[in-house]
C-alpha atoms as one frame of an Amber mdcrd trajectory, in Angstrom:
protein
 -67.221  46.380   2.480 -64.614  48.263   2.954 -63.197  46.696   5.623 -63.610
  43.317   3.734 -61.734  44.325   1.228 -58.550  45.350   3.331 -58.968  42.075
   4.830 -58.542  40.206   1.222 -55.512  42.702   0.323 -53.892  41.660   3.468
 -54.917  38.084   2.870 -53.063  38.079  -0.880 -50.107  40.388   0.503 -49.206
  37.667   2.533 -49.968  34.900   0.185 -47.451  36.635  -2.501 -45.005  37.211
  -0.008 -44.567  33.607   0.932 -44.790  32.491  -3.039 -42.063  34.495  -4.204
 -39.118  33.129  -2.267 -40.709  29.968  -2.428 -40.681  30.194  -5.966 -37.551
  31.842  -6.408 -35.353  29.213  -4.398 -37.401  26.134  -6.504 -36.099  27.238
  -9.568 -32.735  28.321  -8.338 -33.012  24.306  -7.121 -34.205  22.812  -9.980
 -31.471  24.175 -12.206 -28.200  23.794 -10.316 -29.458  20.514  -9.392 -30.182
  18.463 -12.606 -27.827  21.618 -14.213 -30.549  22.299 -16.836 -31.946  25.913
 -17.084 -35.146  24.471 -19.420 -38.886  25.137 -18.588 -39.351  23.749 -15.061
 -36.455  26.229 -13.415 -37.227  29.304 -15.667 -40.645  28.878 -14.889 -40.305
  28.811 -11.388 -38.018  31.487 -11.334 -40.463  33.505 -13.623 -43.351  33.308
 -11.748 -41.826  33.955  -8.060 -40.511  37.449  -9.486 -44.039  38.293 -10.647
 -45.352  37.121  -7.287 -42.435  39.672  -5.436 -42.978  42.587  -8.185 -46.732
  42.087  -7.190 -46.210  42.007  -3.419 -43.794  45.328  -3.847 -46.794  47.178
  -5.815 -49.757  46.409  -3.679 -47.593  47.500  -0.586 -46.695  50.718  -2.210
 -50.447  51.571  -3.500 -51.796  50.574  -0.422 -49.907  53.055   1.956 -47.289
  55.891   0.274 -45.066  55.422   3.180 -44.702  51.857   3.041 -41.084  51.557
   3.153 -40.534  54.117   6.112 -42.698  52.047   8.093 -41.796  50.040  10.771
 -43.629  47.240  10.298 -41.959  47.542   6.528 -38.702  47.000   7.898 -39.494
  44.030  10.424 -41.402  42.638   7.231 -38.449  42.773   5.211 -36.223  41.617
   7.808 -38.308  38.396   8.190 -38.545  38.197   4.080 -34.455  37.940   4.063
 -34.301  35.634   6.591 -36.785  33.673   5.286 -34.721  33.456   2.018 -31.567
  32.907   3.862 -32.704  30.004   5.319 -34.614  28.437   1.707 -31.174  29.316
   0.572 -29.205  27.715   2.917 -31.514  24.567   2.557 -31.071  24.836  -1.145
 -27.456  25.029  -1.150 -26.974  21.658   1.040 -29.440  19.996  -0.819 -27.576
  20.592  -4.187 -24.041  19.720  -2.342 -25.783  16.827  -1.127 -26.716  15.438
  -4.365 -23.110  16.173  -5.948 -21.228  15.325  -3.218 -21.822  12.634  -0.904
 -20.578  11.246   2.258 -20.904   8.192   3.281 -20.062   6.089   6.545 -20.117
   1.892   6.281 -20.444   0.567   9.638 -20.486  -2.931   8.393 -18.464  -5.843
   9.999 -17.027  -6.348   6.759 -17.352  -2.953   4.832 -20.785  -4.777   2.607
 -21.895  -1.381   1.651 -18.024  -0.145   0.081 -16.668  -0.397  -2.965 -13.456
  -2.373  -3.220 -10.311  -0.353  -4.335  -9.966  -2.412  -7.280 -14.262  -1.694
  -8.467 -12.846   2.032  -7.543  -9.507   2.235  -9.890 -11.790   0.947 -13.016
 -14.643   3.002 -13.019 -12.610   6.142 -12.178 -10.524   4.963 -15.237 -13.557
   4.220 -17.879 -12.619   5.402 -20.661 -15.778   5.315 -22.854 -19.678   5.136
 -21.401 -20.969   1.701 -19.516 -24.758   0.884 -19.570 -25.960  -1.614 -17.110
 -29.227  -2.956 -17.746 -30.947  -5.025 -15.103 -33.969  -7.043 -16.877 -35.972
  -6.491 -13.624 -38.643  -4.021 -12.891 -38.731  -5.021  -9.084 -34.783  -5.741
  -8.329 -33.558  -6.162  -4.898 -32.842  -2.446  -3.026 -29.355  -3.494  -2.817
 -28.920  -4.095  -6.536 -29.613  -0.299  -6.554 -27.547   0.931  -4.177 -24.700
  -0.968  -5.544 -25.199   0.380  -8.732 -25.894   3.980  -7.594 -22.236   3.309
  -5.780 -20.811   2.725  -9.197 -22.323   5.541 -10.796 -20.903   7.988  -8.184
 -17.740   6.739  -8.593 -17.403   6.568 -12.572 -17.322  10.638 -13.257 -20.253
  10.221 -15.702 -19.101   7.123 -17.760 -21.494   4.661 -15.768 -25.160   4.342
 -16.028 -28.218   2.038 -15.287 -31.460   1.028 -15.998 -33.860  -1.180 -14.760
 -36.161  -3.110 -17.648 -39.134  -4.979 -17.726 -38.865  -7.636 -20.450 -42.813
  -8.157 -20.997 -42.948  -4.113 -21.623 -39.766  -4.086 -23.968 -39.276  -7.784
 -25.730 -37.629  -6.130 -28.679 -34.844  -5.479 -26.574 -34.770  -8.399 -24.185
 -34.377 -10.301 -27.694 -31.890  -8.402 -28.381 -29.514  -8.881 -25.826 -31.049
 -12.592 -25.953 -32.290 -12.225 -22.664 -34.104 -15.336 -21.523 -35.165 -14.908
 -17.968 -36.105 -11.715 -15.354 -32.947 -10.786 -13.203 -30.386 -11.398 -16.492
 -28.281  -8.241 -16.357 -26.118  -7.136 -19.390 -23.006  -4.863 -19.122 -22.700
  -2.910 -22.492 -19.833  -0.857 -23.955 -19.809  -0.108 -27.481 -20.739  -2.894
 -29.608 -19.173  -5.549 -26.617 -21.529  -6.751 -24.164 -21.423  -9.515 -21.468
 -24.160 -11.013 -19.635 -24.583 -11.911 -15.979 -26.624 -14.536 -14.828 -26.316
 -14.770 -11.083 -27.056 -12.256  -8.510 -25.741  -9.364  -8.761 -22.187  -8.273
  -6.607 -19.339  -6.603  -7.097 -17.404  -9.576  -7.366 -19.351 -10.079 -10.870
 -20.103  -6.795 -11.971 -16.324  -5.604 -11.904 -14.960  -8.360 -14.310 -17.574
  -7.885 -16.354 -16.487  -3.930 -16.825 -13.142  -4.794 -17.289 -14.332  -7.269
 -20.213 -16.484  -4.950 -22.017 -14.139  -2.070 -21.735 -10.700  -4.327 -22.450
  -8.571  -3.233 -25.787  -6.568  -6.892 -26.032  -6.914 -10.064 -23.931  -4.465
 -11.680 -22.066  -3.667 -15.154 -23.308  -2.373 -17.614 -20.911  -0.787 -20.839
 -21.935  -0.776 -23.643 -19.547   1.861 -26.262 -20.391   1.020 -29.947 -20.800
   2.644 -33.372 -21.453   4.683 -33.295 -17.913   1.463 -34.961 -15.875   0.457
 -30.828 -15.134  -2.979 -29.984 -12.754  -5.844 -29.923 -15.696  -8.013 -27.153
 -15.872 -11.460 -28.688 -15.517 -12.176 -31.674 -13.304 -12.668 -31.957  -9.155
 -10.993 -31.339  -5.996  -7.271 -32.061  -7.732  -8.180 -29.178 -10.764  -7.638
 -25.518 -11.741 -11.323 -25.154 -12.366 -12.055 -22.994  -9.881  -9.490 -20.642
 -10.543  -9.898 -21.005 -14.710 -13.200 -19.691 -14.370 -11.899 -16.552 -12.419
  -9.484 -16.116 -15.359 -11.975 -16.339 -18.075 -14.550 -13.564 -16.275 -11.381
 -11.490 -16.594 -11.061 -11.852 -20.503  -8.428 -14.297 -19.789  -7.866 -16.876
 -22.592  -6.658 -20.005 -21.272  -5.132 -22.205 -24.180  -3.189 -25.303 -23.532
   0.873 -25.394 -24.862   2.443 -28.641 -25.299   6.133 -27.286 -26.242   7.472
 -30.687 -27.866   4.316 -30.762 -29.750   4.782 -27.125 -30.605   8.190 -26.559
 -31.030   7.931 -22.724 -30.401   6.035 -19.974 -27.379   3.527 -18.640 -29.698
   3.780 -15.471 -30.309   0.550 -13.890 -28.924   1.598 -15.240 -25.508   0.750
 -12.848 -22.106   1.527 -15.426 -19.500   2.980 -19.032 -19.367   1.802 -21.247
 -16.362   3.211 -24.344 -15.564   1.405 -26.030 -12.825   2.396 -28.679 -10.704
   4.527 -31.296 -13.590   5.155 -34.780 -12.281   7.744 -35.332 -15.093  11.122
 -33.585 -15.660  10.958 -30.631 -19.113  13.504 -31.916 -21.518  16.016 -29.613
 -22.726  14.428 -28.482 -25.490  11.531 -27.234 -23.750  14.208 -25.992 -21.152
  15.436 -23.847 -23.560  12.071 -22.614 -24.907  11.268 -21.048 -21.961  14.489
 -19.524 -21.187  14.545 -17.969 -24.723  10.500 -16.898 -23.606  11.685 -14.875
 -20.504  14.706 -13.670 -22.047  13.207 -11.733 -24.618  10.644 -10.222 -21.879
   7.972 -13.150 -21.322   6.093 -13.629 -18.161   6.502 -17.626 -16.874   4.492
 -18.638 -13.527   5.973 -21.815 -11.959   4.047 -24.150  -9.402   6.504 -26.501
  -8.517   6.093 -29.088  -5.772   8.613 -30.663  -3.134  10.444 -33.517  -4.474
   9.490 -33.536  -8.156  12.138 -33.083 -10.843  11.164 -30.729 -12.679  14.174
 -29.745 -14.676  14.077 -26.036 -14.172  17.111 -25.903 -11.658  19.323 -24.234
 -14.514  16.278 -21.701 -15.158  15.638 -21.193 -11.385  19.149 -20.614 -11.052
  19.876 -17.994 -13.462  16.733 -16.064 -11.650  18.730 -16.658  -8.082  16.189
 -19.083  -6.695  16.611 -22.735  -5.192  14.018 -25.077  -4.296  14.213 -26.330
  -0.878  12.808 -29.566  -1.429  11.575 -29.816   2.151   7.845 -30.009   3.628
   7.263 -26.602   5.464   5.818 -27.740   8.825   3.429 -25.419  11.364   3.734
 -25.062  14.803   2.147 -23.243  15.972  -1.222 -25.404  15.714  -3.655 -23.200
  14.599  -4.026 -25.439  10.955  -5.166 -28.344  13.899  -7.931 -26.204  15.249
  -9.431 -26.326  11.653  -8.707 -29.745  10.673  -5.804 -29.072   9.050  -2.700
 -31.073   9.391   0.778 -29.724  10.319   1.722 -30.400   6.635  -0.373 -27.594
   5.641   0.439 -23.882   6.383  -1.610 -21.191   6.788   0.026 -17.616   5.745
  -0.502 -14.369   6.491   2.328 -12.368   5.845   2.447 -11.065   2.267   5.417
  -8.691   0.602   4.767  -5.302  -0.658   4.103  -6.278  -4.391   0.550  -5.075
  -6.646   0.330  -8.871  -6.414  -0.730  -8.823  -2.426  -0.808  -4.986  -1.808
  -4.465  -5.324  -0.868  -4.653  -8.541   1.388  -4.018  -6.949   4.631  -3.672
 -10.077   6.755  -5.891 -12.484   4.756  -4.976 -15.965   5.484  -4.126 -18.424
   2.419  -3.717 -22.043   2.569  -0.336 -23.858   1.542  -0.992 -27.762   2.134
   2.531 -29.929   1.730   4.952 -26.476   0.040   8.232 -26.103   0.091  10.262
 -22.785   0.744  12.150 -21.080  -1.728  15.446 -19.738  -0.875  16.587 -16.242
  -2.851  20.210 -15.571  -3.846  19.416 -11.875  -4.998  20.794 -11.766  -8.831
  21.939  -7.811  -9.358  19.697  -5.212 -10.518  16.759  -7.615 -10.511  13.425
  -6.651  -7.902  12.299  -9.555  -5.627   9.706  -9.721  -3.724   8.752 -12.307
  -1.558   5.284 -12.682  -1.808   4.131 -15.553   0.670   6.055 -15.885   3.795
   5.116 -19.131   6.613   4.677 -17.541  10.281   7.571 -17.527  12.673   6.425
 -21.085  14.005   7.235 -22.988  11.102  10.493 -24.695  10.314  11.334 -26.519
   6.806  11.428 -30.714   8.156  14.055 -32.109   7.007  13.263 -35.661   7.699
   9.536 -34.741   6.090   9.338 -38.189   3.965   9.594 -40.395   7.401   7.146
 -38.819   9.212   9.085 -37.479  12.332   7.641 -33.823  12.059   9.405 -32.432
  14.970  11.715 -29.100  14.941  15.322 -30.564  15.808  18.001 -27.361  16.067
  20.729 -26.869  13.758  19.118 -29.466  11.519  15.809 -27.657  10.331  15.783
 -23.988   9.277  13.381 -22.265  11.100  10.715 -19.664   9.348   9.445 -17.159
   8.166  10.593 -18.993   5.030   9.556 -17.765   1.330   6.634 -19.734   0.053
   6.419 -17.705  -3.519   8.352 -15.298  -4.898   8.109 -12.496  -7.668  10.973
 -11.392  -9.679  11.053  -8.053 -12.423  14.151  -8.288 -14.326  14.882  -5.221
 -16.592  16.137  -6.390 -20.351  16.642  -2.940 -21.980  15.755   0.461 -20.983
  15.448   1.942 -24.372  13.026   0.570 -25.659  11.878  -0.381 -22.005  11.487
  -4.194 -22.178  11.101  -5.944 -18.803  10.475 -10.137 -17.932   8.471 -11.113
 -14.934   8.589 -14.127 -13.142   6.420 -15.951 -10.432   7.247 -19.321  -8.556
   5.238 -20.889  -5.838   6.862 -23.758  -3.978   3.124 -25.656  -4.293   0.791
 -26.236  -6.756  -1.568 -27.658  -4.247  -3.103 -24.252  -3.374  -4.950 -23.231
  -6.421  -6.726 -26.172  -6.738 -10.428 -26.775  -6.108 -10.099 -28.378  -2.988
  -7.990 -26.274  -1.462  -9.620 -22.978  -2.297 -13.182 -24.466  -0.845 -11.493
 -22.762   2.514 -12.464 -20.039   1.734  -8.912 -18.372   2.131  -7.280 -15.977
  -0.628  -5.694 -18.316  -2.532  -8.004 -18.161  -5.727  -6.717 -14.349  -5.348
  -3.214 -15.010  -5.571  -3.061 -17.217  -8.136  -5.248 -15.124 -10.672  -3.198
 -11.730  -9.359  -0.536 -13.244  -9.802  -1.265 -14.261 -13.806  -3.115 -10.784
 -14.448   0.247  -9.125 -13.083   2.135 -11.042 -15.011  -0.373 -10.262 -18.267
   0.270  -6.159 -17.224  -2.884  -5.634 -15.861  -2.122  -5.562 -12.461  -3.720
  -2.194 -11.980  -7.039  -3.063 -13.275  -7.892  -6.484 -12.894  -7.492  -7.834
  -9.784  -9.789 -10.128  -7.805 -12.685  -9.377  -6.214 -13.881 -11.231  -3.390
 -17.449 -11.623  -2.522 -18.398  -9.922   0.602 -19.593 -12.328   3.038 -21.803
 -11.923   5.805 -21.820 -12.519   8.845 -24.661 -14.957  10.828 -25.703 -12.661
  13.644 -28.914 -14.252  14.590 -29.997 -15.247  18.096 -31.343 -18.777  18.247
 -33.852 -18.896  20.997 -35.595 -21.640  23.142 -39.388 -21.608  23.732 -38.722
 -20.803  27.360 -36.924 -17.755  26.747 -38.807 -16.827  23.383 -42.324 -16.545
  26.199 -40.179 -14.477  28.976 -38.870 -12.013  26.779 -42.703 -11.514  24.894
 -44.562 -11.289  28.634 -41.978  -9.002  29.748 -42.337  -6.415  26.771 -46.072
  -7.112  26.167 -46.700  -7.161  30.319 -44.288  -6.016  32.554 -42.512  -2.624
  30.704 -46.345  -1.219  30.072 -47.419  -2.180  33.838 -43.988  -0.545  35.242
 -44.419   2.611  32.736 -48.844   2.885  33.946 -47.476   2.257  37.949 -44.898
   4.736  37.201 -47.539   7.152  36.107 -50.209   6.507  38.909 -46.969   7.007
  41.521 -45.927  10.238  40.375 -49.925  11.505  39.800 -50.900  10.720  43.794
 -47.346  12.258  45.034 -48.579  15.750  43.252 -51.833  15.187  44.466
């Protein structure tokens, strides 16, 4: 009996002194981790001190020189250690919840967050709720949110919702079908019907979280590109504007008589017929008193903006920029059409590395700097393009002395400063083609729906918050395989690696034997 009943003190002596810590470092866990000291990590911490002050008293009642022992002292040496290393698991746990590090080894960085997506959530200024009306979403729907989260300092959150268990609110948000996701700040909200991306989820925080608009008047009456319609519209691109909170309104200025007042941006895109003086003189009077005009003018069209070009130290060179260098051929493009690489150091381009955009029949633009204003050129041809002067009878060929050789300007930005006191400022944009914002055009898949809607959001003052997102695409990596091969590659896994790894085995058994 007696015996038995050291056995069960020794038994529980160990069981309390592998509790405690346990206990101890849980709580200690559980707190610092979710940072709330309620039940769960008091608790824990509670009970693995009674578990240690229990362990301490049985040790001392059961022999009255415990401590002096040595088997005391290797105990307690193994108890800190033991509680070093719970600590030390504890601690990078909790620093890898709050801080984490992540490494995209993606062809085309799929699993990172665009610096745009990163400069408006770590500007929120009020709380974003995303909720995704799907209780089974797609892994990656999570992980890009979970992105956003960790990148919004507490101002984004998410939740995933099954309708069927919660119709009250699917009604509310007027939520018609699983998968709908609905971006809410405040009392704004904005739905999202497609899949979820970045590319969608972005504009739709910058819509929900947006103080004003930016209203964009597109001129007509001078034969301009429309904004809805096929290959030869701005549909494409008006679309892009509009899941930016970008009103699009059209401005006849004979019809009006006046810029309305509420006006961010004026575009005038690709006129056939010339502006008459009167609308002339609107839109110098628009710019001079700090306006933002974008101008999309194509080679030999009168436009009747010299004057206005001029006073902003730019000429039109009224000459087909031709390619060389034959890389437009390899994709079925003609030498009429340009493809551009090179981009100025403006907020316009500052994030298209070397992202090719497509310029099909432009003209260059040639800069007479006009004091104190900042020019950029935006767009520049490649080295192997020349401006053809003898474009209209078909003789594309460089001739010396005759053509002007590139890089040559395709578009250009201009800040002029008005006053400094208050500070007033008027921006201006011209592209020497109208060509590449339209729908057929941008179904190359270059940048060019980017630099047209940069280029109005910079000239709205957003330029730090709204700028486009592209949708990551990926790349096919799959290996097409015949029947032949498909057979060979399953008899040599299935057959030949197990009979070379069993001969293997039977060679190396009868040499030791």
């Amino acid at each position: 009996m007696k015996r038995f009943a050291q056995g069960s003190a020794a038994g529980m002596s160990t069981l309390l002194l592998w509790a405690a810590p346990l206990l101890i470092i849980a709580g200690l866990s559980a707190g610092f981790v979710t940072q709330r000291w309620n039940w769960l990590p008091l608790s824990l911490l509670s009970l693995g001190g009674i578990a240690l002050l229990l362990w301490l008293i049985q040790q001392s009642r059961v022999s009255s020189g415990f401590w002096g022992r040595r088997s005391t002292q290797t105990s307690t040496n193994a108890l800190l250690t033991v509680i070093a290393v719970i600590a030390l698991l504890g601690i990078v746990n909790f620093l890898a919840d709050r801080y984490t590090l992540e490494i995209d080894l993606t062809e085309n960085r799929a699993f990172t967050l665009a610096p745009e997506t990163r400069d408006v959530l770590q500007n929120l200024d009020q709380p974003v709720r995303v909720l995704v009306f799907d209780p089974n979403a797609a892994s990656r729907d999570r992980l890009l949110l979970e992105q956003y989260r960790r990148q919004a300092n507490g101002q984004f959150s998410f939740e995933f919702i099954d309708p069927q268990e919660q119709p009250a609110l699917a009604k509310k948000y007027n939520v018609t079908q699983v998968g709908q996701v609905i971006v809410v700040a405040g009392k704004k909200t904005q739905r999202i019907d497609e899949n979820l991306s970045e590319s969608n989820l972005t504009p739709a925080l910058i819509r929900v979280t947006s103080d004003r608009p930016i209203r964009a008047y597109f001129t007509t009456g001078h034969n301009e590109l429309p904004l809805i319609g096929g290959a030869a519209s701005l549909s494409e691109v008006a679309k892009l504007l509009e899941q930016r909170d970008v009103q699009l309104q059209p401005l006849n200025l004979l019809e009006k008589g006046k810029i309305p007042e509420d006006a961010n941006v004026i575009v005038v895109a690709g006129p056939r017929q010339p502006f008459l003086r009167l609308e002339q003189d609107l839109l110098k009077e628009y710019l001079n008193r700090g306006g933002s005009l974008l101008l999309m003018l194509d080679v030999d069209v009168n436009a009747g903006l010299e004057d206005l070009l001029k006073n902003w130290g730019l000429t039109l060179d009224n000459r087909w920029v031709i390619d060389g260098s034959g890389v437009g051929q390899q994709v079925g493009l003609g030498p009429d059409t340009i493809i551009v690489s090179t981009y100025g150091n403006h907020p316009i381009t500052q994030r298209f590395a070397q992202g090719p955009s497509v310029f099909p029949r432009a003209q260059a633009i040639r800069v007479d700097p006009v004091k104190d204003d900042n020019i950029v050129e935006i767009a520049l041809s490649g080295p192997q393009t020349w401006a053809e002067t003898e474009w209209k009878s078909g003789n594309l060929e460089f001739t010396e002395g005759v053509d002007t050789k590139g890089p040559l300007p395709i578009g250009v930005a201009i800040t002029r400063q008005l006053s400094n006191n208050p500070p007033k400022e008027a921006r201006l944009v011209v592209f020497g083609d109208s060509e590449f914002a339209t729908d057929g055009v941008i179904a190359y898949q270059g940048i060019n729906s980017d630099l047209f809607v940069n280029s109005v959001l910079w000239l709205g003052d957003r330029d730090q918050k709204a700028l486009s997102i592209r949708p990551r695409e990926t790349t096919n990596r799959r290996l097409q395989l015949n029947v032949t091969t498909s057979r060979w590659i399953e008899m040599i896994s299935v057959f030949l690696l197990p009979l070379v790894g069993f001969g293997s085995a039977v060679f190396v058994w009868w040499r030791r034997r």
